[in-house]
Structure formats: C-alpha cells, structure tokens
Amino acid sequence: MKLRLFSRGFRFTTGNGKFYKKMDFSDPPAKASLCCEESVEGAPPTYAMYEALKDSCQNNATYFHPDDSENGQRLYQGFMTLIDHIDTVWPLVDHVRKVAPSYDFDAKSPGNGYRSFVSVVDSCVLHGLKLSRQVCTGRDALLFRKGYFVKEVESCGQLLASLGTCLHHLQTLLSWAAPGELFPIEPHSPEELFSQADTINQYCFYGRCLGFQFLPSMRGILKGISICMAGFSEAYYSHGNLISSVWTGGQYLIDPEMRARRIVNISQSASVEFCKAFWFLAESEIMKRVPSLMSSTVAVNKIITLPPEPIVMTTNEGKEMTILPPTVHIGLQGLNVRLISVNKRIGMAGEGSSTLPPAEGIIFHCHGGGFVAQSSKSHETYLREWASKLNIPILSVDYSLAPQAPFPRALEEVFFAYCWMINNFKEIGTTGKRIVFAGDSAGANLIAGCTLKILEAGLRPPEGLFMAYAPLLVSFIPSPARLLCLMDPLLPFGFMMRCLKAYASPNARGKVEKRSSKENSTSNATTPVEGNGFLKVSPSQEGASEGPSSFEEVSPSDLAELQAHKSGSERRQSSDTTISAASLTSEHTAAAGITPTEDKSQQYVSDFLERYVFDSDTDSEGRKFPVVKPNKNLHSQREPESENSSTLIGEPPLLHDGENKDHKKRIKTRLAVRSNLDALIARSPSDEFIFSVPRDPLLSPYWADDELLKRFPPVRILTVHLDPCLDDCVMFAKKLKGLGNEVGLDVLEGLPHGFLNFSLMAKEAHEGSNLCVERIKQLLDLENHANTPDNTEL
C-alpha cells in the first residue's frame, strides 16, 4: 500500500495499482451526508485521509526527534501523540461510520447525530493533515516559528483525544438504543453516560481549533462571537470597568488559550442572566439599525399590543368558547406582536388607504433565543427578506421570557396571539385563507406546542408547520447529537442547560437540595449536590489530585496559571483571566444572582490549592507572593509513577537514553502539569444535570399522543448536521412519518444552530434562508406548489 501525494490532494492505491478515489483536502469540513459512503472497493474513501495524516506526522516526528530544544521535543511528542490518537480513534469512528446510515430519516435526507460526529472527526483529521503539511513545508525555513506550531499541534492532539472520548460515549449510546432509534429505550441518565469514559476536555474546542467543523464562511463569525463573549464577560463581571474589559478583551483576540478558558468557565459558572445579557446584544441600538440598512425594505414594520382581554372563538363544530388571557407566573399583561409586510394592504390598521387587496396567506412566527432572550426585532434580519419573497404578512410574537416567565407562560401567550389573529385577519392585511406556522429553535418548540393546544381545543389548525433546528424533546435523555453542544460556540453546554432549566424547571434548585443522598443516587435527572462538581476524576486522572506529585517541575507560567484560579482579586495580574471562584462569588454574587449553594463545588479548588499546591514567601520589599510547596521525597518516591502518569493529552512517555534524558523528562512533566491543570478546572458536563423536567407534551411535543399527532398539518423541518437538536428533529420526523403524516426534512452542511440570524453575513446561511422560503411556499400552496419536498441539497 502506498500514497502518492500532490499539492492539494492524493490518490490512494493498493499494491495492484487500483485507484480508490482522488482526494482533495480543501478548507471546507467533511460532509456528514457523504461521510458514510463507501467506494467501489468497499473501504471508506476517508481511510486514505487518516493514513495520510499518520504518514505526515511520522515524517515530522522523525525530523524533530534529534532536536534537543524544548519546542523541538514538544513538536516530536505532539506528532507522536497524534499518531497514537489516530490509531485509537480509527476503529471507533469506523464502527460508527458503518452503522450511522441506519439512523437516517430517509435516503434523501441523510442526517443524524452519529453521522455528525463522524464528520466532525473527519474534519479534525483534515485540520491535522493541513497543519502537519504546513510544518513539513516550512520546518527548514529560517523564520519557521516552532513555538507557534507547538501550540497548534498540541491543540490538535487534544482535540482528537477529546473526540475519541466522545466516540466512546457514542459506543455506549449505540448499546442503549434499538436499531434506528436515536434515544435510549430504557431510562438512562447523562451522569450514567459520562461515567463510562474519561472527562471530556472542552478547552480544545474553544481555543485554536474553534470552528474547525464549520464552513470557512462561518469560522470568522464564530470566532468573533466567541471573542465578544469573553470580552463582554469582563465588562459584565467588572461592574462596568470598561478600560480593563477592553484591555483583556483584546487579549482574547491574540491568545486562543485564554479565550478557551474564559469561555468554558463562563459556560460552567455564569448565570442565566449573563446568557440573557449577552444574547440581548443583538438588540442594541447599533444592531437594531442593521436590518433596515442591509435587509429588504418593508412598508409595514410595527408593534401591535394585544390587550389582556378574553377572546371568543368558534370551534370547528360551530360552538363558541372563550379564551382567557394568560395569567400564570406574571399575571395579566399586554402582549406585543410585530407585523411585517412588504406592502400596505386594504384594511391594515393604522396604515392609511391602500388599493392592494389583502393577502391570501399569513405567516405566524415565533422567534428563538433559548426561551430566555431575544425578540422579533433581533430576528428581523431574515423576517424582512421572508416577507419580501413570500409577499404576505408575517406576524411575530414577542412572548414573555424565562426565568421570570417559565413554562407554560410563553406557550399560553403564543396560543392567545393565535386566537387574536384568527379574529383579526383584516387588521393585519390577510384573508387568512392559508396559515403557516414558522419558528426557529425555541420558537419552533412553541409553535409545535401551540398546534397541540389548537387541536385539543378543536379550533382551526394552521395549514402547515415550518420548524428550523427545533428542540422537540425538552428532556435530558442522552443522544449523539446532544453531545455536540460540548463543542458548540453559539450554544455551549452550560448555556443550553441553564436556559432549559430556567424555562422548564425554574424551581429545581430548591427541590434538589431537599432530596436525600439515596434519592440522588437513584435519580435519572440529578447528581448529588454534595459531590465535587468542579472536578470529575476519571480512573486515568486520579493522580491529578492525590498530592503535590502531580505538580512537580512547575514553571513560573504554570504558577501564574494556578494562581489565577485561586484568587479573583489577583486574577488580572496573571496571564490567564478565567472566571475564578472569587470572581463569581464575592465580587459578583449579587449581580449574577448566584446562590452560595451553587458555589460550593468551587470551594474544592481553593481548598485543594491551599492544601497541596501553594505556600507563600516574602520578597525584598516585604510583600508576600505564592510559591509551590516543596516535596523532598518527590523524585525518590514518585518518579516512576510520574513517568507513566496519564493526562488529557495522552502523551506517550519519552524513553531516551543518554545525557538528555532528564531534560526531556522535565519537558514531558511540564506537559503533564498543563494537562492536569485542565483536569483540575474542567468540571464534569454531567454536573449541569441537577434538575428534572416534567414529561409534558406541551413542553416536549415528541411525547404527544399518536392520535393527536396524526391530526398534525403538513410539516417541514429544516436543521443542520452540527445542531445539538438534530436528533430531536430526525426522531420527530420519523414519528410523524410512521403515523402517515406528510413531513419533509432538510439537513444542511457546515452551518451552526441559529444560522438564520447570520443570513446577511454568510453566503451559505443566506442560501439556507432561501431554502426556508421555498419550504414555506410549499406549505402555503398558494400557487399549487408540489406538496412533496424535494430535499434539495445546498
């Protein structure tokens, strides 16, 4: 077997000279829809890509092996580590690759969480291959930057190692579910899933490799949003100290590791109020001007306030029923809806005279935002374009947001707004001949729940539902796609958990605290509050917290890194500006609304550092500064164990004879320290699952009775391969199809959850928005469009 390498691609041949396929390694990531295809010879064509990466890494490892400098040895070890990870990951991903197609909705719509993870791993291999070839090409140059490529190679190794851990979790999920089912048959908790393998190192997903799995047009956008998130957190948690936040925010632009630590710690420690504040930046004064400057021009764009008065409706059977205004949680309040229309039409309230007759259709829209943020204003970027291309009015509901208004307040308001619309078609410029519901993310969940309420009440249902990247099972049943939130720049794991908790289980904290330890050990949705939630120690990482042996040969930078997590007041003096326990408790507890109970787990870190790591000394001016506690018996008693200690990176031990052995051993030890630091501050993802969610069909439409789902109007679902809600969409579409409903599913490549909000910024996102328009046109059927979706590929 041999490889013939070219500038941008290669051909993979066997000994008899037969060609499998010409491979082109370009910037776009691997396509999930193609990741499971097989060549004529029966072997996946991507196998050649894995072999090419191993060959390139071996070439670089051989080159840097004689290099005795620290960076040279780190490059050598980094490439050898990549080879080891490829050998570990390949059989795991190969198994998932073979079974993934059996979980698709249909042959025309390939897509599910298993496919997505295969494409993510393939994209990581593409990223590593490109990086390794850059090193091969430039390593002999005079200006070759070893220090830069050391960090890049080590980041790629960490990335592949974390994806390998995810693949272990996928093997567990495969064993829990029946063939073709993406959700486990029997109850299994996320805690049970995460206990099956080592802790996932989330830092690698938000540092130098951020956005590697997305389209090139989206990577810059996602990187910019991540930098803004980290910088905004500085201002949010510094009580308006703008100069400091701008300075440290600029560092996130040039220091990916600092940004990664900040984002992961924000995700794990920040409150839902921070999520709301950050997402509401989309409605700042500057951002409010963007739609009017860049989107399609519309003649009508106004807010209508619905009074909290009873509405009399006529059922399908001709009976009258009274719909009362919502009162749950926040009492009687007026409800705002936004009317957007490209033209003024006869009868539109407050729009003067017009000769254009009412439109025959109407779009009833609910915006996304995790149930806690945003409004119809922040979604104008694509709603204006939809109104222009569809040439019918759009009525978008500004429902109340959690945590002030949790479930079912928003759903009741959407239902109330729908009833008002039925009685006021003339005022919004339509005859109401065709009604189509449309929603993205949380809004898609609300329109599905509203449809169930309409069917139960016996009222006129809409003629169709369009849902974009919809969470249709608001419960913590593990699925492969849901693991994608561990690496999602827009929807980090902690953000998603806090949003769902604020909406679906707002009082869960108090309930969890009252449970006994026995109840906690048997619950499917909780983890013990008394446990160390800040550090989940896996069998391979136990040495990280047993004592100072894990912190031998600590460099000054490592000391600063540890100190950043010990004291919030001294945090800004270090090179790492992660959110420490102090920065989120003593300084900002009142502002963020964090209770002392939530901070209990962070005390473990301070106690650990105080007990095992830090001592103090005094300089010439009498000022105290932290130092690492000495361990006299360190080398004599612990040297063999430290040589073979496991880390998150998974480096192979350096075993070299000669006078440089001790020097290379110290290099490896520093690498182990950095890895153990990540283990120390990386909290287990499962610690977010400390609340239960009711099995309510109005909250999770996937649980609705089959008899009710059979009455659903035609449904079009559009989602993306890299969406944590992908499996929700696939399984809901399967369920509707199995009941005989008309349903179509589109799964787009390389775009993130919430891509519609970027339709003005990226070509592929704009094309995705255009496909949404086509699907809505099919549901409107105003020009006798075919009812069967064609599942066109973008």
mmCIF file with all atom_site columns, C-alpha atoms in Angstrom, residues 8-116:
data_model
loop_
_atom_site.group_PDB
_atom_site.id
_atom_site.type_symbol
_atom_site.label_atom_id
_atom_site.label_alt_id
_atom_site.label_comp_id
_atom_site.label_asym_id
_atom_site.label_entity_id
_atom_site.label_seq_id
_atom_site.pdbx_PDB_ins_code
_atom_site.Cartn_x
_atom_site.Cartn_y
_atom_site.Cartn_z
_atom_site.occupancy
_atom_site.B_iso_or_equiv
_atom_site.pdbx_formal_charge
_atom_site.auth_seq_id
_atom_site.auth_comp_id
_atom_site.auth_asym_id
_atom_site.auth_atom_id
_atom_site.pdbx_PDB_model_num
ATOM 1   C CA . ARG A 1 8   ? -3.849  19.689 -2.668 1.00 0.00 ? 8   ARG A CA 1
ATOM 2   C CA . GLY A 1 9   ? -4.777  16.047 -2.701 1.00 0.00 ? 9   GLY A CA 1
ATOM 3   C CA . PHE A 1 10  ? -3.647  12.497 -3.378 1.00 0.00 ? 10  PHE A CA 1
ATOM 4   C CA . ARG A 1 11  ? -4.710  9.196  -4.818 1.00 0.00 ? 11  ARG A CA 1
ATOM 5   C CA . PHE A 1 12  ? -4.947  6.146  -2.641 1.00 0.00 ? 12  PHE A CA 1
ATOM 6   C CA . THR A 1 13  ? -3.715  2.970  -4.303 1.00 0.00 ? 13  THR A CA 1
ATOM 7   C CA . THR A 1 14  ? -3.309  -0.650 -3.377 1.00 0.00 ? 14  THR A CA 1
ATOM 8   C CA . GLY A 1 15  ? -0.406  -2.874 -4.303 1.00 0.00 ? 15  GLY A CA 1
ATOM 9   C CA . ASN A 1 16  ? -2.047  -3.861 -7.590 1.00 0.00 ? 16  ASN A CA 1
ATOM 10  C CA . GLY A 1 17  ? -2.264  -0.214 -8.624 1.00 0.00 ? 17  GLY A CA 1
ATOM 11  C CA . LYS A 1 18  ? -6.052  0.201  -8.425 1.00 0.00 ? 18  LYS A CA 1
ATOM 12  C CA . PHE A 1 19  ? -7.186  3.676  -7.539 1.00 0.00 ? 19  PHE A CA 1
ATOM 13  C CA . TYR A 1 20  ? -9.839  4.119  -4.864 1.00 0.00 ? 20  TYR A CA 1
ATOM 14  C CA . LYS A 1 21  ? -10.582 7.773  -5.274 1.00 0.00 ? 21  LYS A CA 1
ATOM 15  C CA . LYS A 1 22  ? -8.877  11.076 -5.808 1.00 0.00 ? 22  LYS A CA 1
ATOM 16  C CA . MET A 1 23  ? -8.993  13.020 -2.549 1.00 0.00 ? 23  MET A CA 1
ATOM 17  C CA . ASP A 1 24  ? -8.948  16.807 -2.364 1.00 0.00 ? 24  ASP A CA 1
ATOM 18  C CA . PHE A 1 25  ? -8.153  18.241 1.045  1.00 0.00 ? 25  PHE A CA 1
ATOM 19  C CA . SER A 1 26  ? -9.536  21.760 0.987  1.00 0.00 ? 26  SER A CA 1
ATOM 20  C CA . ASP A 1 27  ? -10.708 24.123 3.705  1.00 0.00 ? 27  ASP A CA 1
ATOM 21  C CA . PRO A 1 28  ? -14.382 23.045 3.877  1.00 0.00 ? 28  PRO A CA 1
ATOM 22  C CA . PRO A 1 29  ? -15.036 20.421 6.547  1.00 0.00 ? 29  PRO A CA 1
ATOM 23  C CA . ALA A 1 30  ? -16.071 16.856 5.848  1.00 0.00 ? 30  ALA A CA 1
ATOM 24  C CA . LYS A 1 31  ? -19.698 16.480 4.788  1.00 0.00 ? 31  LYS A CA 1
ATOM 25  C CA . ALA A 1 32  ? -21.849 14.420 7.101  1.00 0.00 ? 32  ALA A CA 1
ATOM 26  C CA . SER A 1 33  ? -24.115 13.407 4.226  1.00 0.00 ? 33  SER A CA 1
ATOM 27  C CA . LEU A 1 34  ? -21.136 11.792 2.485  1.00 0.00 ? 34  LEU A CA 1
ATOM 28  C CA . CYS A 1 35  ? -19.113 10.566 5.455  1.00 0.00 ? 35  CYS A CA 1
ATOM 29  C CA . CYS A 1 36  ? -20.654 7.099  5.372  1.00 0.00 ? 36  CYS A CA 1
ATOM 30  C CA . GLU A 1 37  ? -20.405 6.447  1.631  1.00 0.00 ? 37  GLU A CA 1
ATOM 31  C CA . GLU A 1 38  ? -18.179 3.593  0.527  1.00 0.00 ? 38  GLU A CA 1
ATOM 32  C CA . SER A 1 39  ? -16.010 3.284  -2.532 1.00 0.00 ? 39  SER A CA 1
ATOM 33  C CA . VAL A 1 40  ? -16.276 0.519  -5.067 1.00 0.00 ? 40  VAL A CA 1
ATOM 34  C CA . GLU A 1 41  ? -13.632 -1.448 -3.204 1.00 0.00 ? 41  GLU A CA 1
ATOM 35  C CA . GLY A 1 42  ? -15.764 -1.410 -0.040 1.00 0.00 ? 42  GLY A CA 1
ATOM 36  C CA . ALA A 1 43  ? -13.481 0.786  2.081  1.00 0.00 ? 43  ALA A CA 1
ATOM 37  C CA . PRO A 1 44  ? -14.485 4.302  3.090  1.00 0.00 ? 44  PRO A CA 1
ATOM 38  C CA . PRO A 1 45  ? -12.525 6.788  0.981  1.00 0.00 ? 45  PRO A CA 1
ATOM 39  C CA . THR A 1 46  ? -11.660 8.773  4.115  1.00 0.00 ? 46  THR A CA 1
ATOM 40  C CA . TYR A 1 47  ? -9.425  5.889  5.259  1.00 0.00 ? 47  TYR A CA 1
ATOM 41  C CA . ALA A 1 48  ? -6.759  7.306  2.948  1.00 0.00 ? 48  ALA A CA 1
ATOM 42  C CA . MET A 1 49  ? -7.024  10.624 4.750  1.00 0.00 ? 49  MET A CA 1
ATOM 43  C CA . TYR A 1 50  ? -6.247  9.001  8.111  1.00 0.00 ? 50  TYR A CA 1
ATOM 44  C CA . GLU A 1 51  ? -3.296  7.144  6.618  1.00 0.00 ? 51  GLU A CA 1
ATOM 45  C CA . ALA A 1 52  ? -2.013  10.338 5.032  1.00 0.00 ? 52  ALA A CA 1
ATOM 46  C CA . LEU A 1 53  ? -2.113  12.123 8.390  1.00 0.00 ? 53  LEU A CA 1
ATOM 47  C CA . LYS A 1 54  ? -0.187  9.310  10.082 1.00 0.00 ? 54  LYS A CA 1
ATOM 48  C CA . ASP A 1 55  ? 2.420   9.343  7.317  1.00 0.00 ? 55  ASP A CA 1
ATOM 49  C CA . SER A 1 56  ? 2.841   13.108 7.523  1.00 0.00 ? 56  SER A CA 1
ATOM 50  C CA . CYS A 1 57  ? 3.058   13.042 11.335 1.00 0.00 ? 57  CYS A CA 1
ATOM 51  C CA . GLN A 1 58  ? 5.668   10.286 11.253 1.00 0.00 ? 58  GLN A CA 1
ATOM 52  C CA . ASN A 1 59  ? 7.689   12.337 8.790  1.00 0.00 ? 59  ASN A CA 1
ATOM 53  C CA . ASN A 1 60  ? 7.631   15.345 11.115 1.00 0.00 ? 60  ASN A CA 1
ATOM 54  C CA . ALA A 1 61  ? 8.308   13.242 14.243 1.00 0.00 ? 61  ALA A CA 1
ATOM 55  C CA . THR A 1 62  ? 11.404  11.747 12.621 1.00 0.00 ? 62  THR A CA 1
ATOM 56  C CA . TYR A 1 63  ? 12.602  15.215 11.688 1.00 0.00 ? 63  TYR A CA 1
ATOM 57  C CA . PHE A 1 64  ? 12.205  16.727 15.175 1.00 0.00 ? 64  PHE A CA 1
ATOM 58  C CA . HIS A 1 65  ? 13.350  13.708 17.183 1.00 0.00 ? 65  HIS A CA 1
ATOM 59  C CA . PRO A 1 66  ? 17.048  14.763 17.252 1.00 0.00 ? 66  PRO A CA 1
ATOM 60  C CA . ASP A 1 67  ? 16.089  18.342 18.207 1.00 0.00 ? 67  ASP A CA 1
ATOM 61  C CA . ASP A 1 68  ? 17.016  18.772 21.888 1.00 0.00 ? 68  ASP A CA 1
ATOM 62  C CA . SER A 1 69  ? 15.284  22.121 22.367 1.00 0.00 ? 69  SER A CA 1
ATOM 63  C CA . GLU A 1 70  ? 12.072  22.200 24.386 1.00 0.00 ? 70  GLU A CA 1
ATOM 64  C CA . ASN A 1 71  ? 9.971   23.222 21.390 1.00 0.00 ? 71  ASN A CA 1
ATOM 65  C CA . GLY A 1 72  ? 11.642  20.591 19.231 1.00 0.00 ? 72  GLY A CA 1
ATOM 66  C CA . GLN A 1 73  ? 10.846  17.826 21.707 1.00 0.00 ? 73  GLN A CA 1
ATOM 67  C CA . ARG A 1 74  ? 7.300   19.106 22.149 1.00 0.00 ? 74  ARG A CA 1
ATOM 68  C CA . LEU A 1 75  ? 6.814   19.001 18.398 1.00 0.00 ? 75  LEU A CA 1
ATOM 69  C CA . TYR A 1 76  ? 8.177   15.469 18.302 1.00 0.00 ? 76  TYR A CA 1
ATOM 70  C CA . GLN A 1 77  ? 5.930   14.374 21.116 1.00 0.00 ? 77  GLN A CA 1
ATOM 71  C CA . GLY A 1 78  ? 2.949   16.211 19.632 1.00 0.00 ? 78  GLY A CA 1
ATOM 72  C CA . PHE A 1 79  ? 3.218   14.383 16.316 1.00 0.00 ? 79  PHE A CA 1
ATOM 73  C CA . MET A 1 80  ? 3.758   11.015 18.009 1.00 0.00 ? 80  MET A CA 1
ATOM 74  C CA . THR A 1 81  ? 0.690   11.711 20.140 1.00 0.00 ? 81  THR A CA 1
ATOM 75  C CA . LEU A 1 82  ? -1.351  12.436 17.022 1.00 0.00 ? 82  LEU A CA 1
ATOM 76  C CA . ILE A 1 83  ? -0.322  9.079  15.561 1.00 0.00 ? 83  ILE A CA 1
ATOM 77  C CA . ASP A 1 84  ? -1.379  7.291  18.744 1.00 0.00 ? 84  ASP A CA 1
ATOM 78  C CA . HIS A 1 85  ? -4.731  9.057  18.760 1.00 0.00 ? 85  HIS A CA 1
ATOM 79  C CA . ILE A 1 86  ? -5.367  8.195  15.114 1.00 0.00 ? 86  ILE A CA 1
ATOM 80  C CA . ASP A 1 87  ? -4.765  4.525  15.885 1.00 0.00 ? 87  ASP A CA 1
ATOM 81  C CA . THR A 1 88  ? -7.182  4.780  18.816 1.00 0.00 ? 88  THR A CA 1
ATOM 82  C CA . VAL A 1 89  ? -9.870  6.788  17.057 1.00 0.00 ? 89  VAL A CA 1
ATOM 83  C CA . TRP A 1 90  ? -9.940  4.992  13.702 1.00 0.00 ? 90  TRP A CA 1
ATOM 84  C CA . PRO A 1 91  ? -11.619 1.717  14.809 1.00 0.00 ? 91  PRO A CA 1
ATOM 85  C CA . LEU A 1 92  ? -14.137 3.659  16.907 1.00 0.00 ? 92  LEU A CA 1
ATOM 86  C CA . VAL A 1 93  ? -15.113 6.046  14.139 1.00 0.00 ? 93  VAL A CA 1
ATOM 87  C CA . ASP A 1 94  ? -15.128 3.222  11.600 1.00 0.00 ? 94  ASP A CA 1
ATOM 88  C CA . HIS A 1 95  ? -17.761 1.362  13.619 1.00 0.00 ? 95  HIS A CA 1
ATOM 89  C CA . VAL A 1 96  ? -19.934 4.461  13.955 1.00 0.00 ? 96  VAL A CA 1
ATOM 90  C CA . ARG A 1 97  ? -19.464 5.216  10.255 1.00 0.00 ? 97  ARG A CA 1
ATOM 91  C CA . LYS A 1 98  ? -20.851 1.814  9.277  1.00 0.00 ? 98  LYS A CA 1
ATOM 92  C CA . VAL A 1 99  ? -23.987 1.952  11.439 1.00 0.00 ? 99  VAL A CA 1
ATOM 93  C CA . ALA A 1 100 ? -24.832 5.656  11.082 1.00 0.00 ? 100 ALA A CA 1
ATOM 94  C CA . PRO A 1 101 ? -26.907 5.384  7.842  1.00 0.00 ? 101 PRO A CA 1
ATOM 95  C CA . SER A 1 102 ? -29.459 3.133  9.560  1.00 0.00 ? 102 SER A CA 1
ATOM 96  C CA . TYR A 1 103 ? -30.495 6.078  11.775 1.00 0.00 ? 103 TYR A CA 1
ATOM 97  C CA . ASP A 1 104 ? -31.375 8.462  8.909  1.00 0.00 ? 104 ASP A CA 1
ATOM 98  C CA . PHE A 1 105 ? -34.874 9.786  8.308  1.00 0.00 ? 105 PHE A CA 1
ATOM 99  C CA . ASP A 1 106 ? -34.707 8.543  4.719  1.00 0.00 ? 106 ASP A CA 1
ATOM 100 C CA . ALA A 1 107 ? -32.215 8.081  1.888  1.00 0.00 ? 107 ALA A CA 1
ATOM 101 C CA . LYS A 1 108 ? -32.881 11.581 0.529  1.00 0.00 ? 108 LYS A CA 1
ATOM 102 C CA . SER A 1 109 ? -32.242 13.223 3.909  1.00 0.00 ? 109 SER A CA 1
ATOM 103 C CA . PRO A 1 110 ? -29.087 11.655 5.383  1.00 0.00 ? 110 PRO A CA 1
ATOM 104 C CA . GLY A 1 111 ? -28.543 13.044 8.819  1.00 0.00 ? 111 GLY A CA 1
ATOM 105 C CA . ASN A 1 112 ? -28.326 12.082 12.498 1.00 0.00 ? 112 ASN A CA 1
ATOM 106 C CA . GLY A 1 113 ? -26.028 12.622 15.454 1.00 0.00 ? 113 GLY A CA 1
ATOM 107 C CA . TYR A 1 114 ? -23.850 9.631  14.585 1.00 0.00 ? 114 TYR A CA 1
ATOM 108 C CA . ARG A 1 115 ? -23.195 10.936 11.091 1.00 0.00 ? 115 ARG A CA 1
ATOM 109 C CA . SER A 1 116 ? -22.445 14.345 12.560 1.00 0.00 ? 116 SER A CA 1
#
